[in-house]
PDB file of C-alpha atoms in Angstrom:
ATOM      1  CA  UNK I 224      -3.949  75.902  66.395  1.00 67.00           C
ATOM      2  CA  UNK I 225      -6.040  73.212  67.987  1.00 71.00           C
ATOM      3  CA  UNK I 226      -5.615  70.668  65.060  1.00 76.00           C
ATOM      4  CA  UNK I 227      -2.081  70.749  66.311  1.00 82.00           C
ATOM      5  CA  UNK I 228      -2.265  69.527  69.741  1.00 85.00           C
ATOM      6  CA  UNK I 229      -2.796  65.986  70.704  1.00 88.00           C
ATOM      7  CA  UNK I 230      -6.074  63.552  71.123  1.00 87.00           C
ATOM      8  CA  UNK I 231      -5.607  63.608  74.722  1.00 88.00           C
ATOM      9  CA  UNK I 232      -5.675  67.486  75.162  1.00 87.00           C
ATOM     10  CA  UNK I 233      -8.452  67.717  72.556  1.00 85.00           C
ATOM     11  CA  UNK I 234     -10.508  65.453  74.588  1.00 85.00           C
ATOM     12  CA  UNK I 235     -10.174  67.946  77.140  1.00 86.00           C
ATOM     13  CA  UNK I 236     -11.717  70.764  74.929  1.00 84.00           C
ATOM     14  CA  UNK I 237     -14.714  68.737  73.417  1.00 84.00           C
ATOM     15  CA  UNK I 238     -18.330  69.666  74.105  1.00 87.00           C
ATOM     16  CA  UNK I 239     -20.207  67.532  76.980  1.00 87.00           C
ATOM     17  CA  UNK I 240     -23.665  65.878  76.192  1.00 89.00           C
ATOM     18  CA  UNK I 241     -26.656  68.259  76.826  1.00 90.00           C
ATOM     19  CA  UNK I 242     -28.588  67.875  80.239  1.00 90.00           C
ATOM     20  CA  UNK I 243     -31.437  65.359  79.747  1.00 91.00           C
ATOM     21  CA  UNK I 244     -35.362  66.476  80.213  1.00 88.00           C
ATOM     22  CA  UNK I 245     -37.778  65.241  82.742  1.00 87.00           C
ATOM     23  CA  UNK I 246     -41.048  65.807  82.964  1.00 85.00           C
ATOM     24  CA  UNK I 247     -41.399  67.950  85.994  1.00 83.00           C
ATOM     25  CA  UNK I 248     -43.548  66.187  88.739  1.00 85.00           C
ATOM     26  CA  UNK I 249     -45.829  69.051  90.229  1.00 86.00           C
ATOM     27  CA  UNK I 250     -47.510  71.706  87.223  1.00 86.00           C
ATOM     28  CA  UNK I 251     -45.908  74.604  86.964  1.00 85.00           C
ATOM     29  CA  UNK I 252     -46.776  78.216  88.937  1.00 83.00           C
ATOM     30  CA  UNK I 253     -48.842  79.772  85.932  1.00 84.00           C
ATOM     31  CA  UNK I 254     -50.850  76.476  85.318  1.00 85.00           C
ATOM     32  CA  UNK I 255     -51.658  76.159  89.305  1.00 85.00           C
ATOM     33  CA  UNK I 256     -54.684  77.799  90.629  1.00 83.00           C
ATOM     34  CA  UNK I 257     -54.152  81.118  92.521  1.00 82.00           C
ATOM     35  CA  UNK I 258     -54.781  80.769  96.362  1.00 80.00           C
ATOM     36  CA  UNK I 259     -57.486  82.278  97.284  1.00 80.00           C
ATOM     37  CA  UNK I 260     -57.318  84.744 100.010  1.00 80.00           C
ATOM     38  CA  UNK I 261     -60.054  85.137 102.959  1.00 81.00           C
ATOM     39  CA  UNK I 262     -60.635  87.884 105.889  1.00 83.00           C
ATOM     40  CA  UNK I 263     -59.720  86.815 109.267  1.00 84.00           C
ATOM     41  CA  UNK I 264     -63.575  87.179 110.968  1.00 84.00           C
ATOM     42  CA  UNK I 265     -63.972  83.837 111.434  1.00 83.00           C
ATOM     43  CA  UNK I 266     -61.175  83.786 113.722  1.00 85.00           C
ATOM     44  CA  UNK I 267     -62.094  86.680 115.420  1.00 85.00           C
ATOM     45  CA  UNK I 268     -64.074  84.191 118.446  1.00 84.00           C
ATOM     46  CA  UNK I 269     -60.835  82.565 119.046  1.00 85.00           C
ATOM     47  CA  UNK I 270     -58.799  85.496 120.102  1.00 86.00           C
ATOM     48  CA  UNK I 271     -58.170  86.685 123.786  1.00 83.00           C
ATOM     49  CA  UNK I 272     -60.618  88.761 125.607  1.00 84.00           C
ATOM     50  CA  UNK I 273     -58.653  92.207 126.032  1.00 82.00           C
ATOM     51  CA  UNK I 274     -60.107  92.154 129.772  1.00 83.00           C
ATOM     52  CA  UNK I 275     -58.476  89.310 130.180  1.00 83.00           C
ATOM     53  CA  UNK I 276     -55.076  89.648 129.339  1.00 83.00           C
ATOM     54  CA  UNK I 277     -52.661  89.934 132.031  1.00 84.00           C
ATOM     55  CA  UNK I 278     -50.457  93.717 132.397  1.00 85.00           C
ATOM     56  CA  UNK I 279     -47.131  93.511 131.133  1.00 84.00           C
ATOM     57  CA  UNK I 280     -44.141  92.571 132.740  1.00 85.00           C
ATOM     58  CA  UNK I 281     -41.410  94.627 132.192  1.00 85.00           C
ATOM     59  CA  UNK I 282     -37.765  92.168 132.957  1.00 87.00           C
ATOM     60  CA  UNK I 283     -34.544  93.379 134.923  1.00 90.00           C
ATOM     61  CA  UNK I 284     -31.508  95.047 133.181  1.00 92.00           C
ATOM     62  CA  UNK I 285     -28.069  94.571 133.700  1.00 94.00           C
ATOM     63  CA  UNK I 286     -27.218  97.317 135.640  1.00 94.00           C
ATOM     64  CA  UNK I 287     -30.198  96.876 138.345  1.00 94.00           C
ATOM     65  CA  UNK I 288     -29.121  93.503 138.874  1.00 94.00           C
ATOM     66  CA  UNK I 289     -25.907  93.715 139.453  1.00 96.00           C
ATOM     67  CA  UNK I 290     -27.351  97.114 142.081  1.00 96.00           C
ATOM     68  CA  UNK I 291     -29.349  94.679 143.717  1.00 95.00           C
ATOM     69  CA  UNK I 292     -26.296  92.176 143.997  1.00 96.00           C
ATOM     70  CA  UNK I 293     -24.184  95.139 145.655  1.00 96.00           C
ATOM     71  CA  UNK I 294     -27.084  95.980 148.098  1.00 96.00           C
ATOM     72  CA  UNK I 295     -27.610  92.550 148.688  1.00 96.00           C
ATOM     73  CA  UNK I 296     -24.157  91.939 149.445  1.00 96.00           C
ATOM     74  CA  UNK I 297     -23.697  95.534 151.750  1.00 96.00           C
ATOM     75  CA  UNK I 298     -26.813  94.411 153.895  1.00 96.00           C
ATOM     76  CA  UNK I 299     -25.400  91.209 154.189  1.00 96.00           C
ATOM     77  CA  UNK I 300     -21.266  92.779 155.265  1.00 95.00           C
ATOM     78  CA  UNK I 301     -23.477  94.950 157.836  1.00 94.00           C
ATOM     79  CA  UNK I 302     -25.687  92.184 159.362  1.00 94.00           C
ATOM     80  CA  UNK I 303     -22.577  90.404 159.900  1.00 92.00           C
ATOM     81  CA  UNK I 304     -20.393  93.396 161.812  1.00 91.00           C
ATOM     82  CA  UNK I 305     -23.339  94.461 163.500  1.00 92.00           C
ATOM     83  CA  UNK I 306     -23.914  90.915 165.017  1.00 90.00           C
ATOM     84  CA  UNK I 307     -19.947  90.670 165.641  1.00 85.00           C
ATOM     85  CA  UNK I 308     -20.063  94.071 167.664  1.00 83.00           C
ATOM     86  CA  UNK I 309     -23.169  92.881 169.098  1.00 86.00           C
ATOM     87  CA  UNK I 310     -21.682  89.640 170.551  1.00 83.00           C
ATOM     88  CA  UNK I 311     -17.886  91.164 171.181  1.00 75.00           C
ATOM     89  CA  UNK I 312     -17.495  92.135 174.739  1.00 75.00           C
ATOM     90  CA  UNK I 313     -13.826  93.803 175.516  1.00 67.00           C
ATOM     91  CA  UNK I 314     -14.056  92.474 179.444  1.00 71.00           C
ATOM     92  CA  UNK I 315     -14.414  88.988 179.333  1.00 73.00           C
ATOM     93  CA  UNK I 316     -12.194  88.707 175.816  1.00 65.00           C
ATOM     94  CA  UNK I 317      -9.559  86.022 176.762  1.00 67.00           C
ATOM     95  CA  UNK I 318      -7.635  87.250 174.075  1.00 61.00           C
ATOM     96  CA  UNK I 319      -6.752  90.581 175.126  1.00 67.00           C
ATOM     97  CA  UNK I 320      -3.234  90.757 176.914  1.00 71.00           C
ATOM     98  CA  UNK I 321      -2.537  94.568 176.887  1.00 73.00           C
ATOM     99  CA  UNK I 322      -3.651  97.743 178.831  1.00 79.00           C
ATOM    100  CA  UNK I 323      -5.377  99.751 175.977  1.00 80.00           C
ATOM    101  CA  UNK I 324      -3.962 103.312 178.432  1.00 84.00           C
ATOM    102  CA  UNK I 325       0.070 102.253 177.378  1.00 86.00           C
ATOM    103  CA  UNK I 326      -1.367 101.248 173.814  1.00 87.00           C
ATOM    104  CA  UNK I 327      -0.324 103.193 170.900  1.00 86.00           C
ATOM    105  CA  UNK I 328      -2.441 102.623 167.393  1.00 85.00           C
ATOM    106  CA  UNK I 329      -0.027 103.196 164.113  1.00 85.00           C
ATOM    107  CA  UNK I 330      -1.512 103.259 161.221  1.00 83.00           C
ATOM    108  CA  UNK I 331      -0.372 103.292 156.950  1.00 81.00           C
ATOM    109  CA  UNK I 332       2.536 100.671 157.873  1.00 84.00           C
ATOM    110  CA  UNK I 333       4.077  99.331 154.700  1.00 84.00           C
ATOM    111  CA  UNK I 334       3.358  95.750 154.093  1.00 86.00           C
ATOM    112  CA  UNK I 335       6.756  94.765 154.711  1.00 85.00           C
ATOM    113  CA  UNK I 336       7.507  96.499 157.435  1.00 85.00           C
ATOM    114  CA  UNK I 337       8.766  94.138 160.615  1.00 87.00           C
ATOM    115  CA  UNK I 338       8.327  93.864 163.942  1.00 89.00           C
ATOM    116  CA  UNK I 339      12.232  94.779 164.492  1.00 89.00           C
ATOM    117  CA  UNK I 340      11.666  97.809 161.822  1.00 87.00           C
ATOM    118  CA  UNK I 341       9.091  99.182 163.948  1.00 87.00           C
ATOM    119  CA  UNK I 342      10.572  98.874 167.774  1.00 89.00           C
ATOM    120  CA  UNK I 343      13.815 100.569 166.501  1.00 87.00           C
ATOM    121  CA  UNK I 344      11.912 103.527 165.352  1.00 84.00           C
ATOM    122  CA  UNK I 345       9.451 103.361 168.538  1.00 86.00           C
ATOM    123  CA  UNK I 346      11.568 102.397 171.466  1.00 87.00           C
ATOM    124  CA  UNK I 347      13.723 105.688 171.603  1.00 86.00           C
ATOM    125  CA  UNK I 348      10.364 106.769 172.833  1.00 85.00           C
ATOM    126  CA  UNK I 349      10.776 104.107 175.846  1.00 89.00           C
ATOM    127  CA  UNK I 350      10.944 100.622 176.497  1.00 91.00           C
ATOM    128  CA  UNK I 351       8.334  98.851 174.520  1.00 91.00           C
ATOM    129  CA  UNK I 352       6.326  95.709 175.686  1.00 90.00           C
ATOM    130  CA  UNK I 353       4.841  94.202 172.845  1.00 89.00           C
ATOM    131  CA  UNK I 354       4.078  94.821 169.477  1.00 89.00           C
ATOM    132  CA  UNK I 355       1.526  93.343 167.068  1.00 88.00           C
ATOM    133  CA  UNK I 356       1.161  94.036 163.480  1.00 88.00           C
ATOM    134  CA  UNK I 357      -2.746  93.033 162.310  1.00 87.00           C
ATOM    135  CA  UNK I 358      -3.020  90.482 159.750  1.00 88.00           C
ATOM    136  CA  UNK I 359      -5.821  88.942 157.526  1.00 87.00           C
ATOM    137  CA  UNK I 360      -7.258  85.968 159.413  1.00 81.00           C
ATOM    138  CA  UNK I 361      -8.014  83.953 156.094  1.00 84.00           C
ATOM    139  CA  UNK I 362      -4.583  85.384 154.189  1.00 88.00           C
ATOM    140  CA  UNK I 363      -2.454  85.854 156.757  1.00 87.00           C
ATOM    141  CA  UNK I 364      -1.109  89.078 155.080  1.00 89.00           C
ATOM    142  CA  UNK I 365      -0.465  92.368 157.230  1.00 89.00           C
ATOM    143  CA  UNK I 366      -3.364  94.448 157.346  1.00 88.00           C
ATOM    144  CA  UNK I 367      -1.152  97.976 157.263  1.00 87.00           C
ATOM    145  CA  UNK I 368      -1.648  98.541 160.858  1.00 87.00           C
ATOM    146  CA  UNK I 369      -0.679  97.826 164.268  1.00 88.00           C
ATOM    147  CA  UNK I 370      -0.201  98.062 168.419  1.00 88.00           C
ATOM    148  CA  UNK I 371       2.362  99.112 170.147  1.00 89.00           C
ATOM    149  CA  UNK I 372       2.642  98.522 174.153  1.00 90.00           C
ATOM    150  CA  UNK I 373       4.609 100.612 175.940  1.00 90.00           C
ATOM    151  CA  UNK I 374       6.097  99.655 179.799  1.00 90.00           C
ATOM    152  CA  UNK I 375       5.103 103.238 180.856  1.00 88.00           C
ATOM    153  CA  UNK I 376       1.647 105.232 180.027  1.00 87.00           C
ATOM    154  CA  UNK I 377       4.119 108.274 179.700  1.00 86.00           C
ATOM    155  CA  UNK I 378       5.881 106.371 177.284  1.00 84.00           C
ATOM    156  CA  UNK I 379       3.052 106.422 174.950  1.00 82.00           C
ATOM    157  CA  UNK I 380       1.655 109.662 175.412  1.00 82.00           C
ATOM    158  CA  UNK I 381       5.399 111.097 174.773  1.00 82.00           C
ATOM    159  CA  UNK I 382       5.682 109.247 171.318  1.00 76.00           C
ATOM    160  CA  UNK I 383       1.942 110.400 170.381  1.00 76.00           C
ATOM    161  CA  UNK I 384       2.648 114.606 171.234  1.00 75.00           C
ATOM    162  CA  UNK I 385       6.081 113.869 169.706  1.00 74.00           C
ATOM    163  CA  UNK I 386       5.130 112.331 166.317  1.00 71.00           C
ATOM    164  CA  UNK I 387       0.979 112.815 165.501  1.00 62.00           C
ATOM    165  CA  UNK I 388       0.805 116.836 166.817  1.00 61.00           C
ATOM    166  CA  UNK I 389       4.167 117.751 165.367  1.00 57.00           C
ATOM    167  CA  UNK I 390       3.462 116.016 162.045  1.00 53.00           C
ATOM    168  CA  UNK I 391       6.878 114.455 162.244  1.00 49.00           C
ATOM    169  CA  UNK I 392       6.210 111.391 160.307  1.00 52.00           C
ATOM    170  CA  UNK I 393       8.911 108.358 160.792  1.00 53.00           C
ATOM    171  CA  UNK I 394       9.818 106.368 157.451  1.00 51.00           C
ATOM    172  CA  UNK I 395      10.038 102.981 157.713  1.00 52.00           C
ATOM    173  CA  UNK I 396      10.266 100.623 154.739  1.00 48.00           C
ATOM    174  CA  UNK I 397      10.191 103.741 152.078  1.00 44.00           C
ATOM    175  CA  UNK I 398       6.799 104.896 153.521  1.00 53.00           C
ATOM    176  CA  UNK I 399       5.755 107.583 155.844  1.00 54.00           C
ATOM    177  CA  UNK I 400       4.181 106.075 159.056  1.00 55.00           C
ATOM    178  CA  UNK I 401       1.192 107.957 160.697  1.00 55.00           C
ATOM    179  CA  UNK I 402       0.745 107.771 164.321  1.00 56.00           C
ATOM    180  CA  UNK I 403      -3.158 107.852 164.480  1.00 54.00           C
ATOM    181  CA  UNK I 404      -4.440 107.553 168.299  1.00 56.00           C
ATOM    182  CA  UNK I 405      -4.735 105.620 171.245  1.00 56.00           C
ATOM    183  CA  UNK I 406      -6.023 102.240 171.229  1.00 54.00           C
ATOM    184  CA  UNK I 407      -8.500 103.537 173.737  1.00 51.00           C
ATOM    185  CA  UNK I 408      -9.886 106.135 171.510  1.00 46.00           C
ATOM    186  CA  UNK I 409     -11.030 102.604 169.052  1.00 44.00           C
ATOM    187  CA  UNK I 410     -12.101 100.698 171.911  1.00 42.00           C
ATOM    188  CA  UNK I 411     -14.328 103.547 173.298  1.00 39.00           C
ATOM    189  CA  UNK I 412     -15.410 105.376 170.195  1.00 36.00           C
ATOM    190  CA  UNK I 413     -16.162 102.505 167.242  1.00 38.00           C
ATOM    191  CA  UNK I 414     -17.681 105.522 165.647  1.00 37.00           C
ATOM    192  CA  UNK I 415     -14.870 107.860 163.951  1.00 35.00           C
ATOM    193  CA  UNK I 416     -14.658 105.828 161.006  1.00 35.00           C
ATOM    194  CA  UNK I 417     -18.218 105.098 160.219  1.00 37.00           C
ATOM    195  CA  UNK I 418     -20.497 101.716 160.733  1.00 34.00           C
ATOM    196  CA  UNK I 419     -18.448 100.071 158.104  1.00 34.00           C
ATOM    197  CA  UNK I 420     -14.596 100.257 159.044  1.00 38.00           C
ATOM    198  CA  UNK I 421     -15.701 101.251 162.619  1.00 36.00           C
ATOM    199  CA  UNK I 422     -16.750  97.802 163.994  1.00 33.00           C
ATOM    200  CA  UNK I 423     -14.148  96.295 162.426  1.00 38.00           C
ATOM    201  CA  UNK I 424     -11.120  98.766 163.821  1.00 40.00           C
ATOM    202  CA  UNK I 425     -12.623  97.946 166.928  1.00 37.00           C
ATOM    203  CA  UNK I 426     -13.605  94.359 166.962  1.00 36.00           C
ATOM    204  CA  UNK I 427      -9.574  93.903 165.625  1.00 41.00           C
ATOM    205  CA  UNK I 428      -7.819  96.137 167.872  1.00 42.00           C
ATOM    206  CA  UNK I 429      -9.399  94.908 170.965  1.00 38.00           C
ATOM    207  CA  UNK I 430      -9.405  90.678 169.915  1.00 39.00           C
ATOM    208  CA  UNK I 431      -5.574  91.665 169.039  1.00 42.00           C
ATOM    209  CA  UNK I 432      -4.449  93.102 171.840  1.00 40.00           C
TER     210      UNK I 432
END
């Protein structure tokens, strides 16, 4: 069938010219001389002394660095509250407007409760001085907690037996508020919560107040 098909497809088919042969330049592996293979004793002066070699070190995994990182970091968190508690004193605090005694400490306030939300639910307890909702210093968002000044000590000690000893949570904002304790149970007693949130409760609810 091939004779049939044209000069420019039989081109196509045709046989190309062999590979040319050079001499090669280096001999080849069987006319080479074998290598000829030697002990290693005369090396044997250059090695290390074996009572001089130093102990092996044995490196740091992942998960011990990143424990040391976390202590590291904790010693660091408690330095810092320690030295804030250490420094803090209540009496000569220009920032404190408020007589801890008519102070009530609510905790577990939902982060969008207001102000308004909270006197309305509060002040059929009594007339209510101030109120002040924590927030982040650096963020400015609400810390889930907050003071509430009554006019009257009576005041406050009425909304605490009514609400925290009757478990008669009030719901503001979808969430169930608890009424924890007096403010002067965090100002006297930084220790309830342990070293951690302890200073802090009480560094923030006496600076706030």
């Amino acid at each position: 069938m091939t004779q049939y098909l044209p000069p420019n497809l039989l081109a196509l088919f045709a046989p190309r010219d062999p590979i040319p042969y050079f001499t090669p330049l280096d001999k080849l592996p069987w006319e080479k001389k074998p290598w000829i293979y030697n002990g290693v004793s005369q090396y044997l002066d250059l090695f290390e002394d074996p009572g001089e070699t130093p102990p092996p070190t044995r490196g740091e995994t992942k998960e011990e660095r990143h424990a040391r990182k976390k202590q590291a970091r904790e010693e660091r968190h408690r330095a810092a509250l320690e030295d804030t508690v250490t420094q803090w004193d209540a009496n000569s605090d220009e920032n404190i407007q408020s007589d801890p005694f008519k102070t009530l400490f609510v905790g577990r306030i939902n982060y969008d409760t207001s102000e308004s939300k909270l006197r309305r639910e509060f002040e059929q307890y009594g007339p209510i001085r101030r109120i002040r909702i924590l927030t982040n210093t650096k963020t400015g968002k609400p810390r889930g907690y907050a003071f509430i000044e009554y006019e009257h000590e009576r005041d406050m000690h009425c909304t605490y037996i009514s609400i925290a000893t009757t478990n008669d949570f009030a719901y503001i904002s979808l969430s169930p508020v608890a009424v924890v304790g007096f403010a002067t149970t965090w100002l006297k007693k930084p220790d309830l919560l342990g070293t951690s949130h302890s200073l802090e409760y009480a560094y923030n609810s006496a600076s706030g107040l």
